[in-house]
PDB file of C-alpha atoms in Angstrom:
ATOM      1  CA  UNK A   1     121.753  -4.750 185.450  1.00  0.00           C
ATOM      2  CA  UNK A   2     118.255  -6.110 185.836  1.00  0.00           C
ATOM      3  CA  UNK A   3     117.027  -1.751 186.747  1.00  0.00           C
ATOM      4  CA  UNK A   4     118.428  -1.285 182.799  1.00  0.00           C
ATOM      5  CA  UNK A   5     116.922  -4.597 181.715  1.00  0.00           C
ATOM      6  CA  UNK A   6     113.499  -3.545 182.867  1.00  0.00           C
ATOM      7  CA  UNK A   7     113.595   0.322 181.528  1.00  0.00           C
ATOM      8  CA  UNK A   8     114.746  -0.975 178.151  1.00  0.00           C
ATOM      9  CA  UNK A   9     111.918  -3.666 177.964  1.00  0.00           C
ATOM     10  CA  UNK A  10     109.646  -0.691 179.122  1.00  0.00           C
ATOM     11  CA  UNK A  11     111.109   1.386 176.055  1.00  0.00           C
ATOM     12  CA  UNK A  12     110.956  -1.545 173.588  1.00  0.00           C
ATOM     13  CA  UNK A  13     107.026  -2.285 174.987  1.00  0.00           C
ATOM     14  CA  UNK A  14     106.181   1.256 174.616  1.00  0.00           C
ATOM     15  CA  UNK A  15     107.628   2.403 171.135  1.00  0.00           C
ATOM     16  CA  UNK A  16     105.784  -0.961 169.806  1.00  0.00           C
ATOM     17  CA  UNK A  17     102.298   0.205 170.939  1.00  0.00           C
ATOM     18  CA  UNK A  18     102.968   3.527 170.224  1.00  0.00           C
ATOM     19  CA  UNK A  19     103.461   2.014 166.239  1.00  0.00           C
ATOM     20  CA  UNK A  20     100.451   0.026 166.655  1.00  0.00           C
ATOM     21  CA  UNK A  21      98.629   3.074 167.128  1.00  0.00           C
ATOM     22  CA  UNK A  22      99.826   4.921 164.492  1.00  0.00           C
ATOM     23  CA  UNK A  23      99.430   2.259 162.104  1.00  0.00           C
ATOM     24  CA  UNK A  24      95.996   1.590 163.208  1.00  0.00           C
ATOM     25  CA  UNK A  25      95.357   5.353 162.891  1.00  0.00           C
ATOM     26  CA  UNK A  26      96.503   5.737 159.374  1.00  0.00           C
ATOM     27  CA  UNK A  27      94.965   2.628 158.003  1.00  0.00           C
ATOM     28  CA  UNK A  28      91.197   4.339 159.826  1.00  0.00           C
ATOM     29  CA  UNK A  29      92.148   7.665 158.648  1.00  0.00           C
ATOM     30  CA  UNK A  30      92.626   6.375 155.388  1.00  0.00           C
ATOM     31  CA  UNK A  31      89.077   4.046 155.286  1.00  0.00           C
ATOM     32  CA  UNK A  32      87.351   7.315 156.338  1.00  0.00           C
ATOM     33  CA  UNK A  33      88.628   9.672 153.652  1.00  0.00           C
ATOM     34  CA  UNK A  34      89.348   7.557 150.109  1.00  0.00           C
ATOM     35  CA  UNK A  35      87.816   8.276 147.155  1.00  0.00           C
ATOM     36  CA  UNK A  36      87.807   5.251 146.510  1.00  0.00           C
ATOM     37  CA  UNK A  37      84.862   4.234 148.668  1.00  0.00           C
ATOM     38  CA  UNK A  38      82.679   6.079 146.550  1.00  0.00           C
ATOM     39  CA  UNK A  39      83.752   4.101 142.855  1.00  0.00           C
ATOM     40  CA  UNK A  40      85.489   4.781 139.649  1.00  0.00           C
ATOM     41  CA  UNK A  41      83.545   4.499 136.626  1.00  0.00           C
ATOM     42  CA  UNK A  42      83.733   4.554 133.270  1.00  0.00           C
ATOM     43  CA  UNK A  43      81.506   7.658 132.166  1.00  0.00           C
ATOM     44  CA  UNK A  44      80.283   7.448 127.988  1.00  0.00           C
ATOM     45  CA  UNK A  45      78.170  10.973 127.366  1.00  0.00           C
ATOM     46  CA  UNK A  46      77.831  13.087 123.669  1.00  0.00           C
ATOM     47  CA  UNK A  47      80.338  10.247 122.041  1.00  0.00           C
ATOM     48  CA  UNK A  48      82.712  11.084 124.715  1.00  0.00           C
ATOM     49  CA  UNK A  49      84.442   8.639 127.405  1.00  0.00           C
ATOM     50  CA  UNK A  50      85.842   9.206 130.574  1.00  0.00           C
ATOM     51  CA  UNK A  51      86.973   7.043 133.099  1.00  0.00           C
ATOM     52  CA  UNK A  52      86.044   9.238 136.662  1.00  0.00           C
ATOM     53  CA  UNK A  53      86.996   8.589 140.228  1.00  0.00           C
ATOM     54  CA  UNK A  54      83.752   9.949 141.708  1.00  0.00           C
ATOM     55  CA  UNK A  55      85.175  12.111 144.904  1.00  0.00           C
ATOM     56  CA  UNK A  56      81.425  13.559 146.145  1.00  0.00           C
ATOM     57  CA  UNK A  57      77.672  11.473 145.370  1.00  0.00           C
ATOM     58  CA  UNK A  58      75.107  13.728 146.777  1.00  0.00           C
ATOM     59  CA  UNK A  59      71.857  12.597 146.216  1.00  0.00           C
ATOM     60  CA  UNK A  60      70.089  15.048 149.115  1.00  0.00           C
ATOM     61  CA  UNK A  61      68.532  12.304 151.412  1.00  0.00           C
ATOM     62  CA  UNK A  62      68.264  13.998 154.119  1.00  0.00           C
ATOM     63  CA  UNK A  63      68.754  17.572 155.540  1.00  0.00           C
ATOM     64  CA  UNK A  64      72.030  16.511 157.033  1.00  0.00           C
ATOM     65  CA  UNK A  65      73.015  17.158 153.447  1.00  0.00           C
ATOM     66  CA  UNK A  66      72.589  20.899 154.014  1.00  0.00           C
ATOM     67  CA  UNK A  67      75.711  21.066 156.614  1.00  0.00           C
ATOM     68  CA  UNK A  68      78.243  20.441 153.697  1.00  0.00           C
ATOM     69  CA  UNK A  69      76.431  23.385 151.691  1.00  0.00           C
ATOM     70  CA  UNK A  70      77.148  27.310 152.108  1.00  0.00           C
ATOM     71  CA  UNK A  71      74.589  29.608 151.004  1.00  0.00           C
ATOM     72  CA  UNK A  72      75.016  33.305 149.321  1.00  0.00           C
ATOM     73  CA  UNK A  73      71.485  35.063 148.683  1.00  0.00           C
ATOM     74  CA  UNK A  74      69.552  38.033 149.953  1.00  0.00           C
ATOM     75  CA  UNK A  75      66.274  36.675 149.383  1.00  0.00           C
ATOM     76  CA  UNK A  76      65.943  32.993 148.818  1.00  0.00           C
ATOM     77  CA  UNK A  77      64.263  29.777 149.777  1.00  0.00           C
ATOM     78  CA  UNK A  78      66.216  26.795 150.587  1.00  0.00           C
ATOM     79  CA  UNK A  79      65.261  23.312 151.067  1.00  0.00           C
ATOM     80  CA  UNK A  80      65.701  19.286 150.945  1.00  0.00           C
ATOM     81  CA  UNK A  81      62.178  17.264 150.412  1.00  0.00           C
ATOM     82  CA  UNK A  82      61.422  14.647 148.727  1.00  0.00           C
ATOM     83  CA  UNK A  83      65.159  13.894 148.282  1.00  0.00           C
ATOM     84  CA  UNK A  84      66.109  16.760 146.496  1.00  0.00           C
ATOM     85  CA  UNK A  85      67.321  20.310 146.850  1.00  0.00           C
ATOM     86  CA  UNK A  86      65.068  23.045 146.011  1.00  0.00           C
ATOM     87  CA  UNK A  87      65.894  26.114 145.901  1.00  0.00           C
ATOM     88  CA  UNK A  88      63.798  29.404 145.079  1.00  0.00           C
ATOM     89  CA  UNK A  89      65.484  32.593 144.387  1.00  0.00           C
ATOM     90  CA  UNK A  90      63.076  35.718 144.174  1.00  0.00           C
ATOM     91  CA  UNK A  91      65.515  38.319 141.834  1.00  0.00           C
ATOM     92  CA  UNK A  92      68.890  38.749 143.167  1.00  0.00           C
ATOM     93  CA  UNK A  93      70.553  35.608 142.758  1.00  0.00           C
ATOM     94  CA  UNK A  94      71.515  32.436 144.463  1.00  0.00           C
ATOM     95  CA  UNK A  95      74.865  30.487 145.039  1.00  0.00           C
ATOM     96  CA  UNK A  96      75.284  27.523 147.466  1.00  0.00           C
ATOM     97  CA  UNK A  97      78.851  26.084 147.632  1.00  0.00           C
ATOM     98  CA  UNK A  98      80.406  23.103 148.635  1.00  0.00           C
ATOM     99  CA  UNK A  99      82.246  23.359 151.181  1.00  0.00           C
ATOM    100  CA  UNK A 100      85.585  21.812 149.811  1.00  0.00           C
ATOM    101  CA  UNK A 101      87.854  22.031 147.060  1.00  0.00           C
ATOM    102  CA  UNK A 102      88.020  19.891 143.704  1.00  0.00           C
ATOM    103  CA  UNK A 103      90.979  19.045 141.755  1.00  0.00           C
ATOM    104  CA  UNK A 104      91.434  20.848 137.887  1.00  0.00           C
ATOM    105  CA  UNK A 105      90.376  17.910 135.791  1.00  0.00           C
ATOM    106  CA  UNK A 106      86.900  17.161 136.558  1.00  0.00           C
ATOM    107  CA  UNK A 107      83.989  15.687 135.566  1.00  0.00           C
ATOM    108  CA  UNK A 108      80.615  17.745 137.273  1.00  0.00           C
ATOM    109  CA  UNK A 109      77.701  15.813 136.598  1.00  0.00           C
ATOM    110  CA  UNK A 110      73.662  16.546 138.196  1.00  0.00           C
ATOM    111  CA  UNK A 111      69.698  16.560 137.384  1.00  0.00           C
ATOM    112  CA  UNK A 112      67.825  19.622 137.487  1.00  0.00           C
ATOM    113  CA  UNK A 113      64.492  20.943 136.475  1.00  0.00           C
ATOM    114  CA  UNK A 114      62.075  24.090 136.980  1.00  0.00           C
ATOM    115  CA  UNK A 115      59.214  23.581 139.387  1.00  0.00           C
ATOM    116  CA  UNK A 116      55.529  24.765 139.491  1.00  0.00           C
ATOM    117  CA  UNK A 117      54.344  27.767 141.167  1.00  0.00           C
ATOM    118  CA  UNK A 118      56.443  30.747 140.151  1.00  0.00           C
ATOM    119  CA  UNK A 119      55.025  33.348 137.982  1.00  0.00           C
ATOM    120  CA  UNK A 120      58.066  35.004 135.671  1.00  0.00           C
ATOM    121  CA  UNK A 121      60.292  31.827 136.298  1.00  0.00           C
ATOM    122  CA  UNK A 122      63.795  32.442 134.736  1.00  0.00           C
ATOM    123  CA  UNK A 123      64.496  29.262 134.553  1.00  0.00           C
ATOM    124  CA  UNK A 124      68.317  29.671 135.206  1.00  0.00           C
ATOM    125  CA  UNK A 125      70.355  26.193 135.938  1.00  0.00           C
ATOM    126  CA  UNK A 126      73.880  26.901 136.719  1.00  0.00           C
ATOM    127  CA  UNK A 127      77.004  25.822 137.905  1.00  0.00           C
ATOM    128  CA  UNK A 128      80.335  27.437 138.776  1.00  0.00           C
ATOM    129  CA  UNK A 129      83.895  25.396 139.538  1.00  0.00           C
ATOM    130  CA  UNK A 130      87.802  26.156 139.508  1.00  0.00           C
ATOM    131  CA  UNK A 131      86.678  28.989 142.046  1.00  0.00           C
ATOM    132  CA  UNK A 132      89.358  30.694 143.795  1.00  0.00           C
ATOM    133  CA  UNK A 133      90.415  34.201 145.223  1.00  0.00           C
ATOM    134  CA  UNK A 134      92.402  35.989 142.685  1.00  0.00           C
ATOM    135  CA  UNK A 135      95.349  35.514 144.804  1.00  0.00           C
ATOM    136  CA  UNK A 136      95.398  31.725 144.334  1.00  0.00           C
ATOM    137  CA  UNK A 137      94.181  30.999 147.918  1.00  0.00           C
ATOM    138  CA  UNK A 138      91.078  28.936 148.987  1.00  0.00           C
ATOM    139  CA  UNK A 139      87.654  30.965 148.135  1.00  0.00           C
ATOM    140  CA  UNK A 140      85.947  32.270 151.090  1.00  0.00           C
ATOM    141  CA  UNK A 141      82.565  31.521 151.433  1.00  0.00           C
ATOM    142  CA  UNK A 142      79.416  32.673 152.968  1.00  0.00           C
ATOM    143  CA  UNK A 143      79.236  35.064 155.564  1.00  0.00           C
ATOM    144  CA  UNK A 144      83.181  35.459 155.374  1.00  0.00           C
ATOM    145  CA  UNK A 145      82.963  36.345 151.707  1.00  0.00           C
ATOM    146  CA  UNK A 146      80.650  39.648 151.538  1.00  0.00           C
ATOM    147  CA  UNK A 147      78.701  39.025 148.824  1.00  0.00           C
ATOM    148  CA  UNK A 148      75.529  38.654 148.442  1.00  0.00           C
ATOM    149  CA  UNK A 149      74.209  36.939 145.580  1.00  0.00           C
ATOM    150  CA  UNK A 150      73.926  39.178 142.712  1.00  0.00           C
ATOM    151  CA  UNK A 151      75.348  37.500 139.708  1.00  0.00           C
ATOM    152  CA  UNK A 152      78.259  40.457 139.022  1.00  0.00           C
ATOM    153  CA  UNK A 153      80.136  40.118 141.996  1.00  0.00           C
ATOM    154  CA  UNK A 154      81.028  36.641 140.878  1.00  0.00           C
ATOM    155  CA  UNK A 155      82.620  38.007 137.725  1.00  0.00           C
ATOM    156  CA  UNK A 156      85.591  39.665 140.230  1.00  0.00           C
ATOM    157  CA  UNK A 157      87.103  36.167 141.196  1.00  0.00           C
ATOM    158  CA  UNK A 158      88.354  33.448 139.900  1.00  0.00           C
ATOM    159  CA  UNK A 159      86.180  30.600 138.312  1.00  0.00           C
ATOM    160  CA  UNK A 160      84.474  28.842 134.991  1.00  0.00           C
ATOM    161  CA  UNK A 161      80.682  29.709 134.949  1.00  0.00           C
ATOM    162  CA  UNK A 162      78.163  27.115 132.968  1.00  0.00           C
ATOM    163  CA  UNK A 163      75.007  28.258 132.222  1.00  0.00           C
ATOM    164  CA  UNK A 164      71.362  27.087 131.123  1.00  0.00           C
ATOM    165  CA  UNK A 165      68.937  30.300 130.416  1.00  0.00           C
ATOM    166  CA  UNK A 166      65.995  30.878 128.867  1.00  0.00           C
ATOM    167  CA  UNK A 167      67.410  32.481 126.503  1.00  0.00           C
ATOM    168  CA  UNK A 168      70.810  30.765 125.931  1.00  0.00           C
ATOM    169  CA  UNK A 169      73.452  28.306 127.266  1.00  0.00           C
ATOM    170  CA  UNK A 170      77.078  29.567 127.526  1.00  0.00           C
ATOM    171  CA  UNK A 171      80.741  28.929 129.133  1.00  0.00           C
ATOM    172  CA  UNK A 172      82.387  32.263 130.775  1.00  0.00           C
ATOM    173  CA  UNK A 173      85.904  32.662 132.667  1.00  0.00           C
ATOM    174  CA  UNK A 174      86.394  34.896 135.710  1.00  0.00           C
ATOM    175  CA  UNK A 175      87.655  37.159 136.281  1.00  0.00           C
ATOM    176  CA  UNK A 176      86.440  39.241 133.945  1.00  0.00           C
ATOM    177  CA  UNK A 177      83.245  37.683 132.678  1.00  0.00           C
ATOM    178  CA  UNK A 178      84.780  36.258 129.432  1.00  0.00           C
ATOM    179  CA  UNK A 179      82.951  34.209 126.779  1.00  0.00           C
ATOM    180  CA  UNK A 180      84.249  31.137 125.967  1.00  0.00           C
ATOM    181  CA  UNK A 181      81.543  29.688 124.306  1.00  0.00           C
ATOM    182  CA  UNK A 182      78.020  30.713 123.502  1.00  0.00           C
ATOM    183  CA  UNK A 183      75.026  28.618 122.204  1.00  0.00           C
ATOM    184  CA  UNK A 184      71.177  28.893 121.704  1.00  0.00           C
ATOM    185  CA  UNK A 185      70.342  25.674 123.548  1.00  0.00           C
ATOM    186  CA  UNK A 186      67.650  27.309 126.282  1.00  0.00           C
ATOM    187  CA  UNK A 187      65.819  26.008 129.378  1.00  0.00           C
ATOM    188  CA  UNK A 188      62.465  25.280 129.257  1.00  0.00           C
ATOM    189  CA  UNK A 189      59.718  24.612 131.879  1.00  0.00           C
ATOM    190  CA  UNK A 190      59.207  21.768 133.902  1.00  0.00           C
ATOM    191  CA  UNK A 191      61.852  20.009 131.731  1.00  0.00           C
ATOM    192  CA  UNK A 192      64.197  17.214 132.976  1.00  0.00           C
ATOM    193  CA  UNK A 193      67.593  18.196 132.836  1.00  0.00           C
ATOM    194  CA  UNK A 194      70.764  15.723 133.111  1.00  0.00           C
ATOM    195  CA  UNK A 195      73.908  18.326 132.934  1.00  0.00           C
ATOM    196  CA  UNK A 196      77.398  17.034 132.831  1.00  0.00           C
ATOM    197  CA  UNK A 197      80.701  19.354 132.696  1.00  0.00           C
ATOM    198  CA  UNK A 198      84.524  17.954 131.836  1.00  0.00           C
ATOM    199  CA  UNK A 199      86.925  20.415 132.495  1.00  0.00           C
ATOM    200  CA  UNK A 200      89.950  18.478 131.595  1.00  0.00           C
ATOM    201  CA  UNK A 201      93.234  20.863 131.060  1.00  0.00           C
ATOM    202  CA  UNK A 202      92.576  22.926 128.570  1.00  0.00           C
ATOM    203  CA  UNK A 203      89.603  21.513 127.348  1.00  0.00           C
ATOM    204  CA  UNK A 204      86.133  22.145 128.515  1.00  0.00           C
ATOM    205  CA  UNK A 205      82.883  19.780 127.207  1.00  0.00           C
ATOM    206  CA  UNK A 206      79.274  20.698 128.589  1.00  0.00           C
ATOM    207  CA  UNK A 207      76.403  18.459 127.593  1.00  0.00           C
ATOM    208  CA  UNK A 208      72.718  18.369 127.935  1.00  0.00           C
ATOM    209  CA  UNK A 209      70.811  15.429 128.210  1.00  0.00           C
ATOM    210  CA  UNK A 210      73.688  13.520 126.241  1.00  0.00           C
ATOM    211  CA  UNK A 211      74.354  16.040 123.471  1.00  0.00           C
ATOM    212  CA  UNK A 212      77.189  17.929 123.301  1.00  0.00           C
ATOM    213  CA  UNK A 213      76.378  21.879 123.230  1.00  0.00           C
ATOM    214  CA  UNK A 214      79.785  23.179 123.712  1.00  0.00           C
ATOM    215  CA  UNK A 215      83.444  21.742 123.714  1.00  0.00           C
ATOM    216  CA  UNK A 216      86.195  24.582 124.072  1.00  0.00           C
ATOM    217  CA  UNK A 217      89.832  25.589 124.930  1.00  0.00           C
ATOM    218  CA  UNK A 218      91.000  27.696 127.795  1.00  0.00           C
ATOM    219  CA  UNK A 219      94.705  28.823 126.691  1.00  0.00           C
ATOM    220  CA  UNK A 220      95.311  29.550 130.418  1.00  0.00           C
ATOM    221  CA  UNK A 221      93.638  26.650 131.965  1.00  0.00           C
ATOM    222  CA  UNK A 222      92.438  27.252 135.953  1.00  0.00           C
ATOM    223  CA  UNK A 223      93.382  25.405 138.568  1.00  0.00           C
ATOM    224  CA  UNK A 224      91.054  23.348 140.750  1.00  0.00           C
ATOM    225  CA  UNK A 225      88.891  25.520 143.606  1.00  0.00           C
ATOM    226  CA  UNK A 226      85.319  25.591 144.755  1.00  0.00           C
ATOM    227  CA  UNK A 227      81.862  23.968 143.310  1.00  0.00           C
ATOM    228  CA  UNK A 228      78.679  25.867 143.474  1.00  0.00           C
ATOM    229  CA  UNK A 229      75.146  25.540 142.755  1.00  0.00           C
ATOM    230  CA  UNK A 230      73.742  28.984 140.958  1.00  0.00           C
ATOM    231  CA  UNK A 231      70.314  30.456 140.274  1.00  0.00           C
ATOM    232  CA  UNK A 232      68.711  33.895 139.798  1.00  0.00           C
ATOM    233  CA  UNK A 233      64.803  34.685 139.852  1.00  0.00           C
ATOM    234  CA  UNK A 234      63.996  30.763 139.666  1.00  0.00           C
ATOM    235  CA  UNK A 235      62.269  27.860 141.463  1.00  0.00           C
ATOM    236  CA  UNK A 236      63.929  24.808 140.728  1.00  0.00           C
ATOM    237  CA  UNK A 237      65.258  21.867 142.105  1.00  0.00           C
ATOM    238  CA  UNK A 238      68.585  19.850 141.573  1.00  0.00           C
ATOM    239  CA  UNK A 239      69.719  15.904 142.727  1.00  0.00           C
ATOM    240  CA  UNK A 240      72.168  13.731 142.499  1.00  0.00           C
ATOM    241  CA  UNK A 241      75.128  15.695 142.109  1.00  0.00           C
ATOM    242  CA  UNK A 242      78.213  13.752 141.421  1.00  0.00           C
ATOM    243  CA  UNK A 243      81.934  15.079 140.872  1.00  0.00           C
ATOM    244  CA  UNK A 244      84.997  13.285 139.932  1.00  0.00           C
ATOM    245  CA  UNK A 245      88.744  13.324 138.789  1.00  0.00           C
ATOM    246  CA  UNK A 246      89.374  12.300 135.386  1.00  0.00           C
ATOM    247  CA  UNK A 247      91.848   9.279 135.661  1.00  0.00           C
TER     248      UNK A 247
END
């Protein structure tokens, strides 16, 4: 009797620390990946309002910033000073992903501006989200992906494109290279540049430097995916990228 005493007061003593850990586990696994740590705000920009859970703050402090990054260029110049990401693309085209997903309704906000020293600058400040294989899956990046920068490649999968130009600003759906939207708001040199995206369902706002430029609805909405930086023939720099779900 006291042999079966002891093993079940074994049992009993084990299965209790055995929940400890677990609890202790999920409660640090939790700290370590919430959201939450990083805020929810209340966002006003163009007359719109949004209240955002912010789920990445990347402000580029230091190159350790780089390892959450993916890079797709044949020629191109990549690096953090000063606390911000520069990057220089000489004619083929640049895009450097994040490395993980984002939910469909979004808010994509960042600074950017051209820098000094390029002769023919193209001064092209772009994003592209929702990014996904055609298939549905998770994009593959990088190396794994094959491609190596030039801007029609990206038109073959799935994604939104913004883009600031010289020439023009416009919203385009991939596959396919569609048009959504299409304005005469251009880049200029050595320009501030405060862009902020909603993608929220159907509805897609861009705005520049607090004014609205274009506000538009995808019939087919896409479903969340990949964030990338994009660039062709263009020195510029970008900081303080911040994305969040729209609560």
């Amino acid at each position: 009797m006291i042999y079966y005493r002891n093993c079940i007061n074994r049992i009993l003593l084990l299965v209790a620390l055995l929940t400890s850990s677990i609890v202790w586990l999920a409660y640090d696994e939790s700290l370590y990946c919430s959201p939450d740590l990083l805020g929810t705000d209340t966002l006003s920009v163009g007359g719109d309002t949004y209240r955002v859970k912010w789920l990445l703050r990347e402000d580029f402090s230091s190159e350790e910033s780089m390892k959450n990054w993916v890079l797709e260029a044949t020629k191109a110049d990549v690096q953090i000073r000063d606390g911000k990401l520069f990057i220089t693309d000489y004619g083929v085209g640049s895009t450097l992903w994040y490395t993980d997903e984002f939910p469909q309704d979004i808010v994509i906000r960042y600074k950017t501006r051209s820098e000094k020293g390029m002769t023919d600058n193209k001064l092209n400040f772009n994003h592209i989200s929702h990014a996904r294989e055609n298939d549905g899956t998770v994009l593959k990046i990088g190396k794994e992906s094959g491609r190596t920068g030039a801007y029609s490649q990206y038109h073959q999968i799935t994604n939104y494109i913004a883009t600031l130009t010289f020439k023009h600003s416009r919203l385009r759906k991939d596959p396919g290279f569609i048009l959504l939207s299409d304005s005469k708001v251009y880049s200029e040199e050595d320009k501030c540049y405060e862009v902020v995206c909603a993608i929220q369902q159907s509805r897609i706002r861009y705005y520049l430097n607090n004014v609205k430029v274009h506000d538009v609805k995808d019939s087919e909405p896409l479903q969340g995916g990949k964030f990338g930086l994009r660039t062709w023939n263009t020195h510029a720099s970008w900081d303080d990228i911040e994305i969040g779900v729209i609560l």
